[in-house]
Coordinates of C-alpha atoms and ligand atoms in Angstrom, one line a residue:
M1 CA 0.1 -0.1 0.0
D2 CA 1.5 3.2 -1.0
T3 CA 1.1 5.3 2.5
P4 CA 3.2 8.1 4.0
G5 CA 4.2 5.5 6.7
N6 CA 5.5 3.2 4.3
D7 CA 7.5 6.0 2.5
Q8 CA 9.0 6.7 5.8
T9 CA 10.1 3.2 6.7
P10 CA 13.8 2.9 5.6
G11 CA 15.0 -0.1 3.3
K12 CA 17.3 -2.8 5.2
G13 CA 20.4 -1.7 3.5
Q14 CA 20.1 1.8 4.1
E15 CA 19.3 1.4 8.3
P16 CA 23.1 0.8 9.4
Q17 CA 24.7 3.4 7.3
M18 CA 22.3 6.0 8.7
A19 CA 22.8 4.8 12.4
E20 CA 26.6 5.1 11.8
G21 CA 26.2 8.6 10.4
Q22 CA 23.8 9.7 13.4
A23 CA 26.1 8.4 16.0
R24 CA 29.5 10.1 14.5
E25 CA 27.2 13.7 14.2
G26 CA 26.0 13.2 17.7
S27 CA 29.1 12.7 19.6
V28 CA 31.0 15.4 21.7
T29 CA 34.0 15.2 19.5
W30 CA 32.2 16.1 16.7
K31 CA 30.2 18.7 18.2
I32 CA 33.3 20.6 19.6
I33 CA 34.9 20.3 15.9
E34 CA 31.9 21.7 14.2
Y35 CA 31.8 24.5 16.8
V36 CA 35.5 25.3 16.6
F37 CA 35.8 25.0 12.5
D38 CA 32.3 27.4 12.5
K39 CA 34.5 30.4 13.7
P40 CA 37.6 31.1 11.8
F41 CA 39.6 32.8 14.9
L42 CA 39.1 29.4 16.8
A43 CA 39.9 27.5 14.3
A44 CA 43.3 29.5 13.5
S45 CA 44.0 29.4 17.2
A46 CA 43.0 25.6 17.3
V47 CA 45.7 24.6 14.1
G48 CA 48.4 27.4 15.8
F49 CA 48.0 25.5 19.1
G50 CA 48.4 22.0 17.9
I51 CA 51.6 23.2 15.7
H52 CA 53.2 24.5 19.0
I53 CA 52.3 21.2 21.1
L54 CA 54.2 19.4 18.5
L55 CA 57.1 21.2 18.0
A56 CA 57.6 21.4 22.1
V57 CA 57.3 17.7 22.0
N58 CA 59.5 17.3 19.5
E59 CA 62.1 19.4 21.5
F60 CA 61.6 17.3 24.5
I61 CA 61.9 14.0 22.6
T62 CA 65.3 15.9 21.2
I63 CA 66.6 16.8 24.5
R64 CA 65.8 13.1 26.2
G65 CA 67.9 11.8 23.0
N66 CA 70.8 14.3 23.6
Y67 CA 70.4 12.8 27.5
I68 CA 70.9 9.2 26.5
T69 CA 73.9 9.7 24.2
D70 CA 75.8 12.6 25.6
L71 CA 74.7 12.8 29.2
G72 CA 75.2 16.8 29.1
Q73 CA 75.5 19.1 32.2
D74 CA 72.5 21.1 31.3
F75 CA 70.1 18.1 30.9
V76 CA 67.6 19.5 33.9
T77 CA 67.7 23.0 32.6
N78 CA 66.7 22.3 29.1
Y79 CA 64.1 19.3 30.5
I80 CA 62.3 21.8 32.7
Y81 CA 62.5 24.6 29.5
A82 CA 60.9 21.9 27.6
T83 CA 58.2 21.1 29.9
F84 CA 57.5 24.6 30.7
K85 CA 57.1 25.2 26.8
I86 CA 54.3 22.4 26.7
L87 CA 52.5 24.4 29.4
I88 CA 52.6 27.9 28.1
P89 CA 49.5 27.4 25.8
F90 CA 47.6 26.0 28.9
L91 CA 48.6 28.7 31.0
I92 CA 48.3 31.9 29.0
P93 CA 44.5 31.6 28.6
F94 CA 44.0 30.8 32.4
A95 CA 45.8 33.9 33.5
I96 CA 44.2 36.3 31.0
T97 CA 40.5 34.7 32.0
S98 CA 41.8 35.4 35.7
I99 CA 42.8 38.9 35.3
G100 CA 39.4 39.4 33.1
K101 CA 37.1 38.1 36.2
M102 CA 38.8 40.4 38.4
I103 CA 38.6 43.3 36.4
T104 CA 35.0 42.5 35.6
T105 CA 33.8 41.8 39.3
R106 CA 35.6 45.2 40.6
S107 CA 33.4 47.1 37.8
N108 CA 30.2 45.5 38.6
K109 CA 30.7 46.1 42.4
T110 CA 31.3 49.7 41.4
S111 CA 28.0 50.1 39.1
L112 CA 26.0 48.4 41.8
T113 CA 26.7 50.9 44.2
Y114 CA 25.4 53.5 41.7
F115 CA 22.3 51.5 40.5
P116 CA 20.1 52.7 43.7
E117 CA 21.2 56.2 43.2
A118 CA 20.0 56.2 39.9
N119 CA 16.6 54.4 40.6
P120 CA 13.6 56.9 40.4
D121 CA 11.9 55.0 43.4
I122 CA 12.7 55.5 47.0
V123 CA 15.5 53.3 48.0
M124 CA 16.5 52.5 51.6
K125 CA 18.5 49.9 53.8
L126 CA 17.3 49.6 57.4
S127 CA 19.3 48.1 60.1
H128 CA 18.1 45.1 62.2
S129 CA 16.3 47.2 64.4
G130 CA 14.5 49.5 61.5
E131 CA 17.2 52.8 61.6
P132 CA 18.0 53.7 58.0
I133 CA 21.4 53.2 57.1
Y134 CA 21.2 54.3 53.6
I135 CA 18.9 56.3 51.6
N136 CA 18.7 57.0 48.1
R137 CA 18.8 60.4 46.1
S138 CA 15.0 59.8 45.3
A139 CA 14.2 59.2 49.0
K140 CA 15.9 62.4 49.6
G141 CA 14.0 64.2 46.7
M142 CA 10.7 62.8 48.1
M143 CA 11.8 64.3 51.9
E144 CA 12.2 67.5 49.9
C145 CA 8.8 67.3 48.0
T146 CA 6.7 66.2 51.1
G147 CA 8.6 68.3 53.8
V148 CA 8.9 65.6 56.1
S149 CA 11.6 65.8 58.8
G150 CA 13.6 62.5 58.3
P151 CA 13.6 59.2 56.3
E152 CA 11.1 57.8 59.2
A153 CA 8.5 59.7 58.5
L154 CA 8.5 58.8 54.8
L155 CA 8.0 55.1 56.0
P156 CA 4.5 53.3 57.3
E157 CA 3.9 54.2 60.8
N158 CA 4.1 51.0 62.3
Y159 CA 7.2 49.8 60.1
R160 CA 9.2 49.0 62.7
E161 CA 7.1 46.4 64.5
M162 CA 6.1 45.4 60.9
I163 CA 9.6 44.5 59.5
Q164 CA 10.1 42.1 62.7
D165 CA 7.6 39.5 60.8
I166 CA 9.0 39.3 57.7
V167 CA 10.2 36.0 56.4
P168 CA 13.7 36.3 54.7
G169 CA 13.8 36.2 51.1
T170 CA 9.9 36.8 50.7
P171 CA 8.9 40.0 49.9
H172 CA 6.3 42.1 52.3
G173 CA 3.8 44.4 50.7
P174 CA 2.9 46.8 49.2
I175 CA 1.9 49.1 52.2
R176 CA 0.5 52.2 51.4
K177 CA 1.5 55.6 53.2
T178 CA 0.0 59.0 52.8
I179 CA 1.7 62.2 53.2
G180 CA -0.8 65.3 52.5
Q181 CA -1.6 64.7 48.4
T182 CA 0.9 62.2 48.1
E183 CA 0.4 58.6 48.2
L184 CA 3.3 55.9 48.2
A185 CA 3.6 52.2 48.1
Y186 CA 6.4 50.1 49.7
T187 CA 7.8 46.8 49.3
F188 CA 9.8 45.5 52.4
N189 CA 12.6 42.6 51.9
C190 CA 15.1 41.1 54.5
F191 CA 18.7 40.0 53.9
P192 CA 18.9 37.3 55.9
D193 CA 22.6 37.2 56.2
E194 CA 23.4 40.9 57.3
L195 CA 19.9 40.9 59.4
A196 CA 19.2 44.3 57.4
Y197 CA 16.2 45.2 55.5
F198 CA 15.7 46.6 52.1
V199 CA 13.0 48.9 51.2
S200 CA 11.7 50.1 47.8
G201 CA 9.0 53.0 47.5
R202 CA 7.0 54.1 45.0
D203 CA 5.1 57.3 44.4
I204 CA 1.7 56.2 43.1
T205 CA -0.2 59.4 43.7
Q206 CA -1.4 59.6 40.1
K207 CA -2.2 56.1 40.0
A208 CA -4.4 56.2 43.2
R209 CA -6.1 59.1 41.8
L210 CA -6.7 57.3 38.4
E211 CA -8.2 54.4 40.8
D212 CA -10.3 56.9 42.8
A213 CA -11.8 58.3 39.6
L214 CA -12.4 54.7 38.0
A215 CA -14.0 53.8 41.2
H216 CA -16.5 56.9 40.9
A217 CA -17.0 56.5 37.5
H218 CA -18.1 52.7 38.1
E219 CA -20.4 53.4 40.7
N220 CA -21.8 56.6 38.5
F221 CA -22.0 54.1 35.7
T222 CA -23.7 51.7 37.6
N223 CA -26.2 54.3 39.1
M224 CA -26.8 55.2 35.3
V225 CA -27.6 51.8 34.2
D226 CA -29.8 51.2 37.2
F227 CA -31.9 54.2 36.2
L228 CA -32.2 53.4 32.8
D229 CA -33.1 49.9 33.5
E230 CA -35.7 51.2 36.2
K231 CA -37.3 53.7 33.6
L232 CA -37.2 51.1 30.7
D233 CA -39.1 48.6 33.5
T234 CA -41.7 51.2 34.3
F235 CA -41.9 53.0 31.1
E236 CA -45.8 53.6 30.1
E237 CA -46.5 55.7 27.2
E238 CA -49.7 57.4 29.1
T239 CA -47.9 58.3 32.0
F240 CA -44.6 59.0 30.8
R241 CA -43.6 62.9 31.1
F242 CA -40.4 64.0 30.1
D243 CA -40.2 67.0 32.9
A244 CA -40.2 64.3 35.7
H245 CA -37.3 62.7 34.2
T246 CA -35.3 65.4 33.7
M247 CA -35.6 66.1 37.4
E248 CA -34.5 62.5 38.0
M249 CA -31.4 63.0 35.9
M250 CA -30.5 65.9 37.5
D251 CA -30.6 64.0 40.9
H252 CA -28.0 61.8 39.7
L253 CA -25.8 64.5 38.5
L254 CA -26.0 66.7 41.4
D255 CA -24.0 66.9 44.8
D256 CA -26.2 66.1 47.6
G257 CA -23.6 68.2 49.7
T258 CA -22.7 65.4 51.8
G259 CA -19.3 65.4 50.2
S260 CA -19.3 61.3 49.7
G261 CA -19.8 59.3 47.0
P262 CA -19.0 60.3 43.4
H263 CA -17.9 63.5 42.2
R264 CA -21.0 65.7 41.4
A265 CA -21.8 68.8 40.0
T266 CA -23.0 71.5 42.5
H267 CA -24.9 73.5 39.7
I268 CA -26.3 72.4 36.2
F269 CA -27.4 74.9 33.8
M270 CA -29.4 73.1 30.9
A271 CA -30.2 75.2 27.8
E272 CA -31.9 74.6 24.6
R273 CA -30.9 76.6 21.6
D274 CA -33.6 78.6 19.8
S275 CA -34.2 79.4 16.2
A276 CA -32.3 82.2 16.4
G277 CA -29.2 80.7 18.1
S278 CA -29.6 81.9 21.6
L279 CA -29.4 79.5 24.5
K280 CA -32.1 79.9 26.8
G281 CA -32.3 77.5 29.9
H282 CA -32.7 77.0 33.8
I283 CA -29.9 76.4 36.4
Y284 CA -30.5 73.3 38.9
K285 CA -28.9 72.6 42.0
K286 CA -30.2 70.7 45.3
E287 CA -31.7 72.1 48.2
A288 CA -32.1 69.7 51.3
G289 CA -31.5 66.9 49.2
R290 CA -34.2 68.1 46.2
V291 CA -33.6 69.2 43.1
V292 CA -34.6 72.6 42.3
G293 CA -34.7 74.7 39.3
L294 CA -33.9 78.2 39.7
P295 CA -37.0 80.2 38.4
E296 CA -34.9 82.9 36.2
L297 CA -34.8 82.1 32.8
I298 CA -31.0 82.4 31.6
E299 CA -30.7 83.7 28.0
I300 CA -27.5 83.9 26.2
D301 CA -26.6 85.2 23.0
P302 CA -23.4 83.7 22.0
S303 CA -22.5 86.6 19.6
Q304 CA -22.5 89.2 22.4
D305 CA -22.2 87.2 25.4
R306 CA -19.1 85.6 26.7
V307 CA -19.9 82.0 28.2
A308 CA -18.2 79.1 28.7
I309 CA -21.0 77.0 27.0
T310 CA -20.5 78.2 23.8
L311 CA -16.8 76.9 23.7
G312 CA -15.2 74.6 21.1
E313 CA -16.7 72.6 18.3
K314 CA -16.2 69.4 20.4
D315 CA -19.2 68.3 22.0
V316 CA -17.7 67.7 25.3
V317 CA -15.3 70.3 26.9
L318 CA -14.1 69.7 30.2
S319 CA -12.0 72.8 32.2
N320 CA -10.0 73.1 35.3
W321 CA -9.0 76.7 36.2
E322 CA -5.6 75.4 37.1
D323 CA -4.9 74.4 33.5
S324 CA -6.4 77.9 32.1
G325 CA -3.1 79.9 32.3
S326 CA -4.6 82.5 34.5
T327 CA -5.7 83.3 37.9
L328 CA -9.0 82.0 39.5
E329 CA -10.4 85.7 39.1
E330 CA -9.6 85.9 35.3
Y331 CA -11.0 82.6 34.8
Q332 CA -14.8 83.8 36.0
R333 CA -14.7 86.3 33.0
G334 CA -15.4 83.2 30.7
F335 CA -18.8 83.0 32.3
H336 CA -21.9 84.8 31.5
H337 CA -22.7 87.3 34.4
M338 CA -26.1 85.6 35.5
V339 CA -24.3 82.1 35.5
R340 CA -21.8 83.7 38.0
Q341 CA -24.2 85.0 39.9
R342 CA -25.9 81.8 40.6
V343 CA -23.0 79.4 40.6
G344 CA -20.7 81.7 42.6
T345 CA -16.7 81.1 42.1
I346 CA -16.4 78.9 39.1
E347 CA -13.5 76.3 39.5
R348 CA -14.2 73.8 36.7
F349 CA -16.9 72.8 34.4
I350 CA -17.9 70.2 31.8
T351 CA -19.9 71.1 28.8
Y352 CA -22.0 68.5 26.5
R353 CA -23.6 69.6 23.6
S354 CA -26.1 67.5 21.4
G355 CA -27.9 69.0 18.8
D356 CA -29.9 71.9 20.1
V357 CA -29.5 70.6 23.7
A358 CA -26.7 71.7 26.0
I359 CA -25.6 71.0 29.6
L360 CA -23.0 72.6 31.5
A361 CA -22.0 71.2 35.0
F362 CA -20.1 73.2 37.4
F363 CA -18.0 71.4 40.0
K364 CA -15.9 72.3 43.3
G365 CA -13.1 70.5 45.1
R366 CA -11.1 67.7 43.0
R367 CA -10.2 68.3 39.3
V368 CA -12.6 67.0 36.5
D369 CA -11.2 64.4 34.4
D370 CA -12.6 62.3 31.4
F371 CA -14.3 60.2 33.6
D372 CA -16.8 62.9 34.6
A373 CA -16.9 64.0 31.3
R374 CA -17.9 60.6 29.9
E375 CA -20.5 60.2 32.6
L376 CA -22.1 63.5 32.0
K377 CA -22.0 62.6 28.2
G378 CA -23.4 59.4 28.9
L379 CA -26.5 60.8 31.0
S380 CA -27.0 63.3 28.5
V381 CA -27.0 61.0 25.5
F382 CA -29.8 58.8 27.7
S383 CA -31.9 62.3 28.4
N384 CA -31.5 63.2 24.9
S385 CA -33.3 59.8 24.0
L386 CA -35.9 59.9 26.6
K387 CA -36.5 63.4 25.2
R388 CA -37.1 62.0 21.5
I389 CA -39.1 59.2 22.9
S390 CA -41.0 61.7 25.1
D391 CA -41.7 63.7 21.6
K392 CA -42.8 60.5 20.0
V393 CA -45.0 59.7 22.7
E394 CA -46.6 62.8 22.6
E395 CA -47.1 62.8 18.9
T396 CA -48.9 59.5 19.1
R397 CA -50.9 60.5 22.1
N398 CA -51.9 63.4 20.1
A399 CA -52.8 61.7 17.0
F400 CA -54.5 59.1 19.2
R401 CA -56.6 61.7 20.7
Y402 CA -57.7 63.4 17.9
T403 CA -58.7 60.1 16.3
V404 CA -60.7 59.5 19.2
D405 CA -62.1 62.9 19.2
A406 CA -63.2 62.5 15.6
L407 CA -64.7 59.4 16.2
A408 CA -66.8 60.5 19.0
R409 CA -67.9 63.6 16.8
A410 CA -68.8 61.3 14.1
A411 CA -71.5 59.4 16.1
E412 CA -72.8 62.6 17.4
A413 CA -73.2 63.8 13.7
N414 CA -77.0 62.3 13.7
D415 CA -77.7 62.9 17.0
E416 CA -79.5 65.9 18.4
D417 CA -76.3 66.8 20.7
T418 CA -73.9 69.2 19.4
G419 CA -70.2 68.6 19.4
E420 CA -69.8 70.4 22.8
H421 CA -71.9 67.8 24.3
I422 CA -69.1 65.2 24.2
V423 CA -66.6 67.6 25.6
R424 CA -68.8 68.8 28.4
V425 CA -69.1 64.9 29.2
N426 CA -65.6 64.5 29.3
D427 CA -65.2 67.3 31.5
Y428 CA -67.9 66.5 33.9
S429 CA -66.6 62.7 34.4
H430 CA -62.9 64.1 34.9
A431 CA -64.2 66.4 37.7
I432 CA -66.3 63.5 39.4
A433 CA -63.5 61.3 39.4
E434 CA -61.2 63.5 40.8
V435 CA -63.7 64.2 43.8
L436 CA -64.1 60.4 44.5
G437 CA -60.4 60.5 44.6
L438 CA -59.6 57.9 42.2
E439 CA -56.1 57.0 40.5
Q440 CA -54.5 59.7 38.4
S441 CA -54.0 57.7 35.5
F442 CA -57.9 56.4 35.7
I443 CA -58.9 60.4 36.1
D444 CA -56.7 61.0 33.1
N445 CA -58.1 58.4 31.3
M446 CA -61.8 59.5 31.8
H447 CA -61.0 62.7 30.4
Y448 CA -61.1 61.5 27.0
S449 CA -62.7 58.2 27.3
A450 CA -66.1 59.5 28.3
Q451 CA -66.8 61.3 25.3
M452 CA -66.8 57.8 23.3
H453 CA -69.9 56.8 25.4
D454 CA -72.5 57.1 22.4
V455 CA -70.2 56.1 19.6
G456 CA -72.3 53.0 19.1
K457 CA -75.1 55.2 17.6
V458 CA -73.1 55.4 14.2
H459 CA -74.9 52.0 13.8
V460 CA -78.3 53.2 14.4
H461 CA -80.2 54.9 11.8
P462 CA -80.3 58.4 11.5
D463 CA -84.4 58.4 11.1
I464 CA -84.5 56.7 14.5
L465 CA -81.9 59.2 16.1
R466 CA -83.7 62.1 14.7
K467 CA -87.1 61.1 15.0
K468 CA -89.3 64.0 16.8
G469 CA -92.1 61.8 18.0
P470 CA -91.9 58.9 20.5
L471 CA -90.1 55.8 19.6
T472 CA -91.8 52.4 18.2
G473 CA -91.1 49.3 20.1
P474 CA -88.3 48.1 17.3
E475 CA -87.2 51.6 16.9
R476 CA -86.6 51.7 20.7
K477 CA -85.0 48.3 20.5
E478 CA -82.7 49.1 18.1
M479 CA -82.0 52.4 20.0
M480 CA -81.1 50.3 22.8
M481 CA -78.4 48.4 21.0
H482 CA -75.9 51.5 21.0
P483 CA -74.1 50.6 24.1
E484 CA -73.4 47.3 22.4
Y485 CA -72.5 48.8 19.1
G486 CA -70.2 51.1 21.0
A487 CA -68.5 48.6 22.8
R488 CA -67.9 46.4 19.4
I489 CA -66.5 49.3 17.6
L490 CA -64.1 50.3 20.3
G491 CA -62.9 46.6 20.4
E492 CA -60.4 45.1 22.5
S493 CA -57.4 47.9 22.1
P494 CA -56.1 48.3 25.7
R495 CA -56.0 52.1 25.1
L496 CA -60.0 52.0 24.4
A497 CA -60.7 49.6 27.1
L498 CA -62.1 52.2 29.4
A499 CA -64.2 54.2 26.7
A500 CA -65.4 50.3 25.8
E501 CA -66.5 50.0 29.1
I502 CA -68.3 53.2 29.4
A503 CA -70.0 52.8 25.9
L504 CA -71.6 49.3 27.3
T505 CA -72.5 50.5 30.9
H506 CA -73.4 54.4 30.6
H507 CA -77.3 53.2 30.6
E508 CA -77.4 50.7 33.6
N509 CA -79.2 51.6 36.6
F510 CA -77.7 51.1 40.1
T511 CA -81.0 49.6 41.5
G512 CA -81.1 47.5 38.2
G513 CA -83.6 48.0 35.2
G514 CA -81.0 49.6 33.1
Y515 CA -79.9 48.4 29.9
P516 CA -78.0 46.3 27.8
G517 CA -76.9 44.0 30.9
D518 CA -79.3 45.1 33.5
L519 CA -76.4 45.3 36.1
K520 CA -76.8 46.1 39.6
G521 CA -74.9 48.5 42.2
N522 CA -71.0 47.8 42.0
G523 CA -71.7 45.2 39.3
I524 CA -71.4 48.3 37.4
P525 CA -68.1 49.7 36.8
I526 CA -67.5 53.0 38.2
S527 CA -67.0 54.3 34.8
G528 CA -70.2 53.7 33.7
R529 CA -71.9 55.1 37.0
I530 CA -70.0 58.4 36.5
V531 CA -70.8 59.0 32.9
K532 CA -74.3 58.1 33.6
V533 CA -74.9 61.1 35.8
A534 CA -72.6 63.3 33.4
D535 CA -74.7 62.4 30.7
I536 CA -78.2 63.0 31.7
Y537 CA -77.3 66.0 33.4
D538 CA -75.9 67.4 30.0
A539 CA -79.1 66.0 28.4
L540 CA -81.4 68.1 30.6
R541 CA -79.4 71.4 30.1
Q542 CA -80.0 70.8 26.4
A543 CA -83.3 71.7 24.5
R544 CA -84.5 68.2 22.7
S545 CA -87.6 67.7 20.5
Y546 CA -89.7 66.4 23.5
K547 CA -88.3 69.0 26.0
P548 CA -87.2 72.5 26.6
A549 CA -83.5 73.2 27.8
F550 CA -83.3 73.3 31.6
S551 CA -81.5 75.6 34.0
H552 CA -79.0 73.9 35.9
E553 CA -80.9 74.4 39.1
R554 CA -84.1 72.4 37.5
A555 CA -81.7 69.8 36.3
M556 CA -79.9 69.2 39.6
E557 CA -83.6 69.1 41.0
I558 CA -84.6 66.6 38.6
I559 CA -81.5 64.4 39.3
T560 CA -81.6 64.4 43.1
R561 CA -85.4 64.2 43.3
G562 CA -86.7 62.4 40.0
D563 CA -89.1 63.4 37.4
H564 CA -91.3 61.0 35.5
I565 CA -88.2 59.8 33.6
T566 CA -85.6 60.1 35.9
N567 CA -85.1 58.2 39.1
P568 CA -82.5 59.3 41.7
S569 CA -81.9 55.7 42.7
D570 CA -80.7 55.3 39.0
F571 CA -77.6 57.1 40.1
D572 CA -74.9 55.4 42.5
P573 CA -75.5 57.3 45.4
E574 CA -71.8 58.0 46.0
V575 CA -71.1 59.4 42.7
L576 CA -74.1 61.4 42.9
A577 CA -72.8 62.7 46.6
A578 CA -69.8 63.5 44.4
F579 CA -71.6 65.3 41.6
V580 CA -73.7 67.4 43.8
S581 CA -70.6 68.6 45.7
I582 CA -69.1 70.1 42.8
E583 CA -72.5 71.4 41.3
R584 CA -70.8 74.8 40.9
E585 CA -68.2 73.6 39.1
I586 CA -70.4 71.3 36.8
S587 CA -72.4 74.4 36.0
R588 CA -69.6 76.4 35.2
I589 CA -68.4 73.8 32.8
Y590 CA -71.7 73.9 30.9
D591 CA -71.7 77.8 30.7
D592 CA -68.4 78.0 29.5
S593 CA -68.8 75.7 26.5
L594 CA -72.2 77.2 25.8
L595 CA -69.9 80.6 25.4
R596 CA -67.3 78.8 23.5
E597 CA -70.1 77.5 21.2
K598 CA -71.7 80.9 20.9
S599 CA -68.5 82.6 19.7
W600 CA -67.7 79.7 17.2
T601 CA -71.2 80.3 15.6
A602 CA -70.6 83.9 15.6
K603 CA -67.5 83.4 13.6
Ligands
LIG1 FE1 -76.0 56.8 25.3
LIG2 FE1 -74.6 61.4 25.5

């Protein structure tokens, strides 16, 4: 079989040859020969050395030959001389190597003494009791820089006790020491032979500051993510309000004056650019832990007013007054006088601009850095996104309300009611729900859902709706279908659920006998109970083919005492009491609506 394995298997005749070649190539002698002849100088020396040995041996043999034949006097001298000649090639390299070693050791020792001096870190040698017996140049420099009195003051307070526990050969540390603004980190080592200590210390002020900034940035980032997470979790289109979220964002950005936690701004100026290019906005700060917006509107014309917010093309600008190359007083000139008045002495700031929105955050205390700027940008981007969502939500909400309005008005078109009837029923229902202390979202929802109570009338024939005289049995039956038609039109949409509920139940009676479900008491939804009284009051106030328009007083009398059509027991007593308690407001809603209607008609 023709396989790679078969190809690699050597033939019978080849095997011994290869083994012999491998043995020769792998031997030590061969390796030395290879090594020597690979280097021309060594090769020449080896050849010279060989010739020298041969000549010396030859001389030795000649001397020995002479001795045997002549027995001359100078035999010993010549014999020693010849032996020495043979040894010379061995003695010379030995002597050279020994001298070289001596020189190198001496030189190394000299450079090692300079090594700690050239070290940018602090280097100290301590005696067994902790007394500094050597300090390098950097340690002296650090003493000058920090103004400490001696090398001991540079070391951690308890270093004398601490060094007693050090295991020889095992580095101990890092141990931190703070002197003013300077942060040092030390490592201790023990020399077991001398019973002395070697100390190495590094200035980590910058590193410590960055670690601190990173920790704060991490905390801020975590807060921001939690904030975003919570907002998205609880996001509801109907209740979403941008202003409330702006205040919450400010709460994250502003300092509460405790001085703990992340570096936060003392004041924030939030401005929007108008079509003329001016920046308008308010300054926010925290008072007793709560965010407050200062009432004065600050308006800045960048072409005339000097203000830091207009600086730079970059979207983020951060500034510390120390870097401005001027005094703190001169630094103030870069800011609008109104901003200066509200904020006080400005030491540092960060601006972020995105589209037409600009945020200027003012800080005190430690320098602002890239982390602070990124955090501000992060929150601002998030805030802008919320603003965009809010605008879209508002747009959708308006479109929805417009559609709902149009639908409600279409249903009224064939009825005797005017367009204002549905607006008033909205207003009465809203007012009653408020008095009953119901949930705010329900109260708001009532304000646009009540108007759709008769939307089902679009399915009722116009002749029935407009008939002047009393309705026949089948006509009445058809008319009484409008609640169900309405609920069907409004369908299953969650946004129209309350409207559908109202459409279906606004003709039910509290004590029974209403339609279409003949429901009773609390079996009738509160929305239906509220709209029932609102709708009847408004119908009483208007002229109908079968009755004149009643005054407020008469309408209230009919509702509370009853007449041949209306029975007070039809109403929920609690709803009725709430309605009566705000009868002045109810009357005002009607009167205002009448005025509006008249002004429209006049136009
Ligand atoms: Fe109705
Ligand atoms: Fe109505």
